């Protein structure tokens, strides 16, 4: 990330297209690593949650058996669902899934930024516009609309199921 504000990574400095183009691979790599790290964290939380569920099942079953009863599936599920620790891990998993979606969207935005940079550099090199010109401004608005539309579609496809 260029700074504390991640949105800066998605902006294109039209006055420094060559610099932006040269920095793009490192930015993409960073976002890809952030996405991979978020996926790893989500997987770790999911594993912790599964282990806790098994532990709670075992403890509940043992407790019931010690009192001479056999627990039903509903008894086991009730014990798991009322566990504060399980609820906390479930919320952490929801948060981790949201983070994965955000990082994947950021990675996708880097791909789109790269395409935009390629087009802008190509247009500039062909003399179609000069950075800061009115023609550039119109082209930039079109590109921003294209990127915004793509981000919305990506976020819709990555909706997190909370059910």
JSON list of C-alpha atoms in Angstrom, two decimals:
[
{"chain": "A", "resi": 1, "resn": "UNK", "atom": "CA", "xyz": [0.00, 0.00, 0.00]},
{"chain": "A", "resi": 2, "resn": "UNK", "atom": "CA", "xyz": [1.31, 3.41, -0.84]},
{"chain": "A", "resi": 3, "resn": "UNK", "atom": "CA", "xyz": [0.22, 4.76, 2.53]},
{"chain": "A", "resi": 4, "resn": "UNK", "atom": "CA", "xyz": [-2.39, 4.29, 5.19]},
{"chain": "A", "resi": 5, "resn": "UNK", "atom": "CA", "xyz": [-5.19, 4.84, 2.68]},
{"chain": "A", "resi": 6, "resn": "UNK", "atom": "CA", "xyz": [-5.67, 1.71, 0.58]},
{"chain": "A", "resi": 7, "resn": "UNK", "atom": "CA", "xyz": [-7.88, 3.59, -1.89]},
{"chain": "A", "resi": 8, "resn": "UNK", "atom": "CA", "xyz": [-4.71, 5.35, -3.07]},
{"chain": "A", "resi": 9, "resn": "UNK", "atom": "CA", "xyz": [-3.64, 2.02, -4.53]},
{"chain": "A", "resi": 10, "resn": "UNK", "atom": "CA", "xyz": [-6.59, 2.12, -6.92]},
{"chain": "A", "resi": 11, "resn": "UNK", "atom": "CA", "xyz": [-6.09, 5.68, -8.15]},
{"chain": "A", "resi": 12, "resn": "UNK", "atom": "CA", "xyz": [-4.11, 6.51, -11.27]},
{"chain": "A", "resi": 13, "resn": "UNK", "atom": "CA", "xyz": [-1.83, 9.54, -11.23]},
{"chain": "A", "resi": 14, "resn": "UNK", "atom": "CA", "xyz": [-2.27, 10.65, -14.82]},
{"chain": "A", "resi": 15, "resn": "UNK", "atom": "CA", "xyz": [0.74, 12.93, -14.55]},
{"chain": "A", "resi": 16, "resn": "UNK", "atom": "CA", "xyz": [3.00, 9.93, -13.81]},
{"chain": "A", "resi": 17, "resn": "UNK", "atom": "CA", "xyz": [1.66, 7.12, -16.00]},
{"chain": "A", "resi": 18, "resn": "UNK", "atom": "CA", "xyz": [5.08, 5.53, -16.44]},
{"chain": "A", "resi": 19, "resn": "UNK", "atom": "CA", "xyz": [5.67, 5.49, -12.68]},
{"chain": "A", "resi": 20, "resn": "UNK", "atom": "CA", "xyz": [2.20, 4.09, -12.07]},
{"chain": "A", "resi": 21, "resn": "UNK", "atom": "CA", "xyz": [2.77, 1.43, -14.72]},
{"chain": "A", "resi": 22, "resn": "UNK", "atom": "CA", "xyz": [6.10, 0.44, -13.13]},
{"chain": "A", "resi": 23, "resn": "UNK", "atom": "CA", "xyz": [4.60, 0.26, -9.60]},
{"chain": "A", "resi": 24, "resn": "UNK", "atom": "CA", "xyz": [1.60, -1.80, -10.70]},
{"chain": "A", "resi": 25, "resn": "UNK", "atom": "CA", "xyz": [3.20, -5.29, -10.47]},
{"chain": "A", "resi": 26, "resn": "UNK", "atom": "CA", "xyz": [4.28, -4.68, -6.87]},
{"chain": "A", "resi": 27, "resn": "UNK", "atom": "CA", "xyz": [0.81, -3.40, -5.96]},
{"chain": "A", "resi": 28, "resn": "UNK", "atom": "CA", "xyz": [-0.85, -6.42, -7.54]},
{"chain": "A", "resi": 29, "resn": "UNK", "atom": "CA", "xyz": [1.56, -8.72, -5.71]},
{"chain": "A", "resi": 30, "resn": "UNK", "atom": "CA", "xyz": [0.77, -7.00, -2.42]},
{"chain": "A", "resi": 31, "resn": "UNK", "atom": "CA", "xyz": [-3.00, -7.34, -2.94]},
{"chain": "A", "resi": 32, "resn": "UNK", "atom": "CA", "xyz": [-2.62, -10.97, -4.01]},
{"chain": "A", "resi": 33, "resn": "UNK", "atom": "CA", "xyz": [-0.65, -11.66, -0.82]},
{"chain": "A", "resi": 34, "resn": "UNK", "atom": "CA", "xyz": [-3.27, -9.84, 1.29]},
{"chain": "A", "resi": 35, "resn": "UNK", "atom": "CA", "xyz": [-5.98, -11.97, -0.32]},
{"chain": "A", "resi": 36, "resn": "UNK", "atom": "CA", "xyz": [-4.01, -15.16, 0.30]},
{"chain": "A", "resi": 37, "resn": "UNK", "atom": "CA", "xyz": [-3.37, -14.18, 3.92]},
{"chain": "A", "resi": 38, "resn": "UNK", "atom": "CA", "xyz": [-7.08, -13.41, 4.42]},
{"chain": "A", "resi": 39, "resn": "UNK", "atom": "CA", "xyz": [-7.99, -16.82, 2.96]},
{"chain": "A", "resi": 40, "resn": "UNK", "atom": "CA", "xyz": [-5.50, -18.50, 5.30]},
{"chain": "A", "resi": 41, "resn": "UNK", "atom": "CA", "xyz": [-6.93, -16.67, 8.32]},
{"chain": "A", "resi": 42, "resn": "UNK", "atom": "CA", "xyz": [-10.45, -17.68, 7.30]},
{"chain": "A", "resi": 43, "resn": "UNK", "atom": "CA", "xyz": [-9.38, -21.32, 6.96]},
{"chain": "A", "resi": 44, "resn": "UNK", "atom": "CA", "xyz": [-7.66, -21.25, 10.36]},
{"chain": "A", "resi": 45, "resn": "UNK", "atom": "CA", "xyz": [-10.77, -19.84, 12.06]},
{"chain": "A", "resi": 46, "resn": "UNK", "atom": "CA", "xyz": [-12.96, -22.39, 10.30]},
{"chain": "A", "resi": 47, "resn": "UNK", "atom": "CA", "xyz": [-10.67, -25.19, 11.53]},
{"chain": "A", "resi": 48, "resn": "UNK", "atom": "CA", "xyz": [-10.72, -23.83, 15.10]},
{"chain": "A", "resi": 49, "resn": "UNK", "atom": "CA", "xyz": [-14.51, -23.70, 14.96]},
{"chain": "A", "resi": 50, "resn": "UNK", "atom": "CA", "xyz": [-14.75, -27.31, 13.73]},
{"chain": "A", "resi": 51, "resn": "UNK", "atom": "CA", "xyz": [-12.37, -28.50, 16.45]},
{"chain": "A", "resi": 52, "resn": "UNK", "atom": "CA", "xyz": [-14.35, -26.66, 19.11]},
{"chain": "A", "resi": 53, "resn": "UNK", "atom": "CA", "xyz": [-17.59, -28.16, 17.82]},
{"chain": "A", "resi": 54, "resn": "UNK", "atom": "CA", "xyz": [-16.12, -31.68, 18.06]},
{"chain": "A", "resi": 55, "resn": "UNK", "atom": "CA", "xyz": [-14.83, -30.95, 21.57]},
{"chain": "A", "resi": 56, "resn": "UNK", "atom": "CA", "xyz": [-18.24, -29.64, 22.68]},
{"chain": "A", "resi": 57, "resn": "UNK", "atom": "CA", "xyz": [-19.96, -32.69, 21.18]},
{"chain": "A", "resi": 58, "resn": "UNK", "atom": "CA", "xyz": [-17.60, -35.00, 23.06]},
{"chain": "A", "resi": 59, "resn": "UNK", "atom": "CA", "xyz": [-17.98, -33.16, 26.37]},
{"chain": "A", "resi": 60, "resn": "UNK", "atom": "CA", "xyz": [-21.77, -33.07, 26.05]},
{"chain": "A", "resi": 61, "resn": "UNK", "atom": "CA", "xyz": [-21.95, -36.73, 25.16]},
{"chain": "A", "resi": 62, "resn": "UNK", "atom": "CA", "xyz": [-19.74, -37.67, 28.14]},
{"chain": "A", "resi": 63, "resn": "UNK", "atom": "CA", "xyz": [-21.80, -35.51, 30.51]},
{"chain": "A", "resi": 64, "resn": "UNK", "atom": "CA", "xyz": [-25.05, -37.09, 29.33]},
{"chain": "A", "resi": 65, "resn": "UNK", "atom": "CA", "xyz": [-23.61, -40.61, 29.56]},
{"chain": "A", "resi": 66, "resn": "UNK", "atom": "CA", "xyz": [-22.37, -39.96, 33.11]},
{"chain": "A", "resi": 67, "resn": "UNK", "atom": "CA", "xyz": [-25.95, -39.16, 34.10]},
{"chain": "A", "resi": 68, "resn": "UNK", "atom": "CA", "xyz": [-27.18, -42.32, 32.37]},
{"chain": "A", "resi": 69, "resn": "UNK", "atom": "CA", "xyz": [-28.75, -40.57, 29.40]},
{"chain": "A", "resi": 70, "resn": "UNK", "atom": "CA", "xyz": [-28.05, -40.70, 25.71]},
{"chain": "A", "resi": 71, "resn": "UNK", "atom": "CA", "xyz": [-27.87, -37.26, 24.05]},
{"chain": "A", "resi": 72, "resn": "UNK", "atom": "CA", "xyz": [-29.85, -36.59, 20.90]},
{"chain": "A", "resi": 73, "resn": "UNK", "atom": "CA", "xyz": [-28.53, -34.68, 17.94]},
{"chain": "A", "resi": 74, "resn": "UNK", "atom": "CA", "xyz": [-30.60, -31.73, 19.13]},
{"chain": "A", "resi": 75, "resn": "UNK", "atom": "CA", "xyz": [-28.95, -31.90, 22.56]},
{"chain": "A", "resi": 76, "resn": "UNK", "atom": "CA", "xyz": [-25.51, -31.82, 20.98]},
{"chain": "A", "resi": 77, "resn": "UNK", "atom": "CA", "xyz": [-26.40, -28.95, 18.63]},
{"chain": "A", "resi": 78, "resn": "UNK", "atom": "CA", "xyz": [-27.97, -26.95, 21.47]},
{"chain": "A", "resi": 79, "resn": "UNK", "atom": "CA", "xyz": [-24.77, -27.25, 23.48]},
{"chain": "A", "resi": 80, "resn": "UNK", "atom": "CA", "xyz": [-22.68, -26.07, 20.54]},
{"chain": "A", "resi": 81, "resn": "UNK", "atom": "CA", "xyz": [-24.97, -23.19, 19.61]},
{"chain": "A", "resi": 82, "resn": "UNK", "atom": "CA", "xyz": [-25.15, -21.87, 23.17]},
{"chain": "A", "resi": 83, "resn": "UNK", "atom": "CA", "xyz": [-21.37, -21.88, 23.61]},
{"chain": "A", "resi": 84, "resn": "UNK", "atom": "CA", "xyz": [-20.01, -18.35, 23.88]},
{"chain": "A", "resi": 85, "resn": "UNK", "atom": "CA", "xyz": [-16.68, -19.46, 22.42]},
{"chain": "A", "resi": 86, "resn": "UNK", "atom": "CA", "xyz": [-18.42, -21.06, 19.43]},
{"chain": "A", "resi": 87, "resn": "UNK", "atom": "CA", "xyz": [-20.47, -17.90, 18.86]},
{"chain": "A", "resi": 88, "resn": "UNK", "atom": "CA", "xyz": [-17.30, -15.81, 18.97]},
{"chain": "A", "resi": 89, "resn": "UNK", "atom": "CA", "xyz": [-15.57, -18.08, 16.45]},
{"chain": "A", "resi": 90, "resn": "UNK", "atom": "CA", "xyz": [-18.66, -17.98, 14.23]},
{"chain": "A", "resi": 91, "resn": "UNK", "atom": "CA", "xyz": [-18.57, -14.17, 14.24]},
{"chain": "A", "resi": 92, "resn": "UNK", "atom": "CA", "xyz": [-14.82, -14.23, 13.59]},
{"chain": "A", "resi": 93, "resn": "UNK", "atom": "CA", "xyz": [-15.47, -16.52, 10.61]},
{"chain": "A", "resi": 94, "resn": "UNK", "atom": "CA", "xyz": [-18.09, -14.12, 9.23]},
{"chain": "A", "resi": 95, "resn": "UNK", "atom": "CA", "xyz": [-15.62, -11.23, 9.63]},
{"chain": "A", "resi": 96, "resn": "UNK", "atom": "CA", "xyz": [-12.86, -13.27, 7.98]},
{"chain": "A", "resi": 97, "resn": "UNK", "atom": "CA", "xyz": [-15.12, -14.08, 5.03]},
{"chain": "A", "resi": 98, "resn": "UNK", "atom": "CA", "xyz": [-15.87, -10.38, 4.63]},
{"chain": "A", "resi": 99, "resn": "UNK", "atom": "CA", "xyz": [-12.14, -9.60, 4.68]},
{"chain": "A", "resi": 100, "resn": "UNK", "atom": "CA", "xyz": [-11.49, -12.27, 2.03]},
{"chain": "A", "resi": 101, "resn": "UNK", "atom": "CA", "xyz": [-14.13, -10.65, -0.17]},
{"chain": "A", "resi": 102, "resn": "UNK", "atom": "CA", "xyz": [-12.57, -7.22, 0.29]},
{"chain": "A", "resi": 103, "resn": "UNK", "atom": "CA", "xyz": [-9.05, -8.43, -0.46]},
{"chain": "A", "resi": 104, "resn": "UNK", "atom": "CA", "xyz": [-10.21, -10.37, -3.52]},
{"chain": "A", "resi": 105, "resn": "UNK", "atom": "CA", "xyz": [-12.03, -7.26, -4.75]},
{"chain": "A", "resi": 106, "resn": "UNK", "atom": "CA", "xyz": [-8.83, -5.26, -4.18]},
{"chain": "A", "resi": 107, "resn": "UNK", "atom": "CA", "xyz": [-6.82, -7.81, -6.15]},
{"chain": "A", "resi": 108, "resn": "UNK", "atom": "CA", "xyz": [-9.38, -7.67, -8.95]},
{"chain": "A", "resi": 109, "resn": "UNK", "atom": "CA", "xyz": [-9.24, -3.85, -8.88]},
{"chain": "A", "resi": 110, "resn": "UNK", "atom": "CA", "xyz": [-5.48, -4.07, -9.40]},
{"chain": "A", "resi": 111, "resn": "UNK", "atom": "CA", "xyz": [-6.06, -6.16, -12.53]},
{"chain": "A", "resi": 112, "resn": "UNK", "atom": "CA", "xyz": [-8.52, -3.55, -13.80]},
{"chain": "A", "resi": 113, "resn": "UNK", "atom": "CA", "xyz": [-6.13, -0.73, -12.93]},
{"chain": "A", "resi": 114, "resn": "UNK", "atom": "CA", "xyz": [-3.40, -2.50, -14.89]},
{"chain": "A", "resi": 115, "resn": "UNK", "atom": "CA", "xyz": [-5.66, -2.74, -17.93]},
{"chain": "A", "resi": 116, "resn": "UNK", "atom": "CA", "xyz": [-6.56, 0.94, -17.61]},
{"chain": "A", "resi": 117, "resn": "UNK", "atom": "CA", "xyz": [-2.90, 1.89, -17.28]},
{"chain": "A", "resi": 118, "resn": "UNK", "atom": "CA", "xyz": [-2.04, -0.12, -20.38]},
{"chain": "A", "resi": 119, "resn": "UNK", "atom": "CA", "xyz": [-4.78, 1.67, -22.35]},
{"chain": "A", "resi": 120, "resn": "UNK", "atom": "CA", "xyz": [-3.83, 5.10, -21.02]},
{"chain": "A", "resi": 121, "resn": "UNK", "atom": "CA", "xyz": [-0.13, 4.58, -21.81]},
{"chain": "A", "resi": 122, "resn": "UNK", "atom": "CA", "xyz": [-0.98, 3.26, -25.25]},
{"chain": "A", "resi": 123, "resn": "UNK", "atom": "CA", "xyz": [-3.30, 6.20, -25.98]},
{"chain": "A", "resi": 124, "resn": "UNK", "atom": "CA", "xyz": [-0.71, 8.67, -24.69]},
{"chain": "A", "resi": 125, "resn": "UNK", "atom": "CA", "xyz": [2.03, 7.09, -26.78]},
{"chain": "A", "resi": 126, "resn": "UNK", "atom": "CA", "xyz": [-0.18, 7.31, -29.87]},
{"chain": "A", "resi": 127, "resn": "UNK", "atom": "CA", "xyz": [-0.78, 10.98, -29.13]},
{"chain": "A", "resi": 128, "resn": "UNK", "atom": "CA", "xyz": [-4.50, 10.58, -28.49]},
{"chain": "A", "resi": 129, "resn": "UNK", "atom": "CA", "xyz": [-4.29, 12.72, -25.37]},
{"chain": "A", "resi": 130, "resn": "UNK", "atom": "CA", "xyz": [-1.93, 14.45, -23.05]},
{"chain": "A", "resi": 131, "resn": "UNK", "atom": "CA", "xyz": [-2.24, 13.91, -19.30]},
{"chain": "A", "resi": 132, "resn": "UNK", "atom": "CA", "xyz": [-4.45, 16.61, -17.81]},
{"chain": "A", "resi": 133, "resn": "UNK", "atom": "CA", "xyz": [-6.18, 17.46, -21.12]},
{"chain": "A", "resi": 134, "resn": "UNK", "atom": "CA", "xyz": [-9.98, 17.60, -21.54]},
{"chain": "A", "resi": 135, "resn": "UNK", "atom": "CA", "xyz": [-9.91, 14.50, -23.77]},
{"chain": "A", "resi": 136, "resn": "UNK", "atom": "CA", "xyz": [-8.03, 12.72, -21.02]},
{"chain": "A", "resi": 137, "resn": "UNK", "atom": "CA", "xyz": [-10.64, 13.79, -18.48]},
{"chain": "A", "resi": 138, "resn": "UNK", "atom": "CA", "xyz": [-13.48, 12.34, -20.58]},
{"chain": "A", "resi": 139, "resn": "UNK", "atom": "CA", "xyz": [-11.56, 9.09, -21.14]},
{"chain": "A", "resi": 140, "resn": "UNK", "atom": "CA", "xyz": [-10.74, 8.93, -17.43]},
{"chain": "A", "resi": 141, "resn": "UNK", "atom": "CA", "xyz": [-14.42, 9.32, -16.49]},
{"chain": "A", "resi": 142, "resn": "UNK", "atom": "CA", "xyz": [-15.30, 6.46, -18.83]},
{"chain": "A", "resi": 143, "resn": "UNK", "atom": "CA", "xyz": [-12.61, 4.29, -17.28]},
{"chain": "A", "resi": 144, "resn": "UNK", "atom": "CA", "xyz": [-13.73, 5.11, -13.75]},
{"chain": "A", "resi": 145, "resn": "UNK", "atom": "CA", "xyz": [-17.31, 4.16, -14.65]},
{"chain": "A", "resi": 146, "resn": "UNK", "atom": "CA", "xyz": [-16.00, 0.90, -16.13]},
{"chain": "A", "resi": 147, "resn": "UNK", "atom": "CA", "xyz": [-13.96, 0.11, -13.01]},
{"chain": "A", "resi": 148, "resn": "UNK", "atom": "CA", "xyz": [-16.84, 1.06, -10.70]},
{"chain": "A", "resi": 149, "resn": "UNK", "atom": "CA", "xyz": [-19.24, -1.17, -12.62]},
{"chain": "A", "resi": 150, "resn": "UNK", "atom": "CA", "xyz": [-16.78, -4.05, -12.50]},
{"chain": "A", "resi": 151, "resn": "UNK", "atom": "CA", "xyz": [-16.21, -3.62, -8.75]},
{"chain": "A", "resi": 152, "resn": "UNK", "atom": "CA", "xyz": [-19.96, -3.66, -8.10]},
{"chain": "A", "resi": 153, "resn": "UNK", "atom": "CA", "xyz": [-20.35, -6.84, -10.15]},
{"chain": "A", "resi": 154, "resn": "UNK", "atom": "CA", "xyz": [-17.42, -8.44, -8.34]},
{"chain": "A", "resi": 155, "resn": "UNK", "atom": "CA", "xyz": [-18.82, -7.54, -4.92]},
{"chain": "A", "resi": 156, "resn": "UNK", "atom": "CA", "xyz": [-22.25, -8.94, -5.90]},
{"chain": "A", "resi": 157, "resn": "UNK", "atom": "CA", "xyz": [-20.65, -12.21, -6.98]},
{"chain": "A", "resi": 158, "resn": "UNK", "atom": "CA", "xyz": [-18.69, -12.39, -3.69]},
{"chain": "A", "resi": 159, "resn": "UNK", "atom": "CA", "xyz": [-21.68, -11.76, -1.39]},
{"chain": "A", "resi": 160, "resn": "UNK", "atom": "CA", "xyz": [-21.08, -13.39, 1.94]},
{"chain": "A", "resi": 161, "resn": "UNK", "atom": "CA", "xyz": [-23.78, -15.77, 3.09]},
{"chain": "A", "resi": 162, "resn": "UNK", "atom": "CA", "xyz": [-24.56, -15.24, 6.76]},
{"chain": "A", "resi": 163, "resn": "UNK", "atom": "CA", "xyz": [-27.18, -17.98, 6.88]}
]
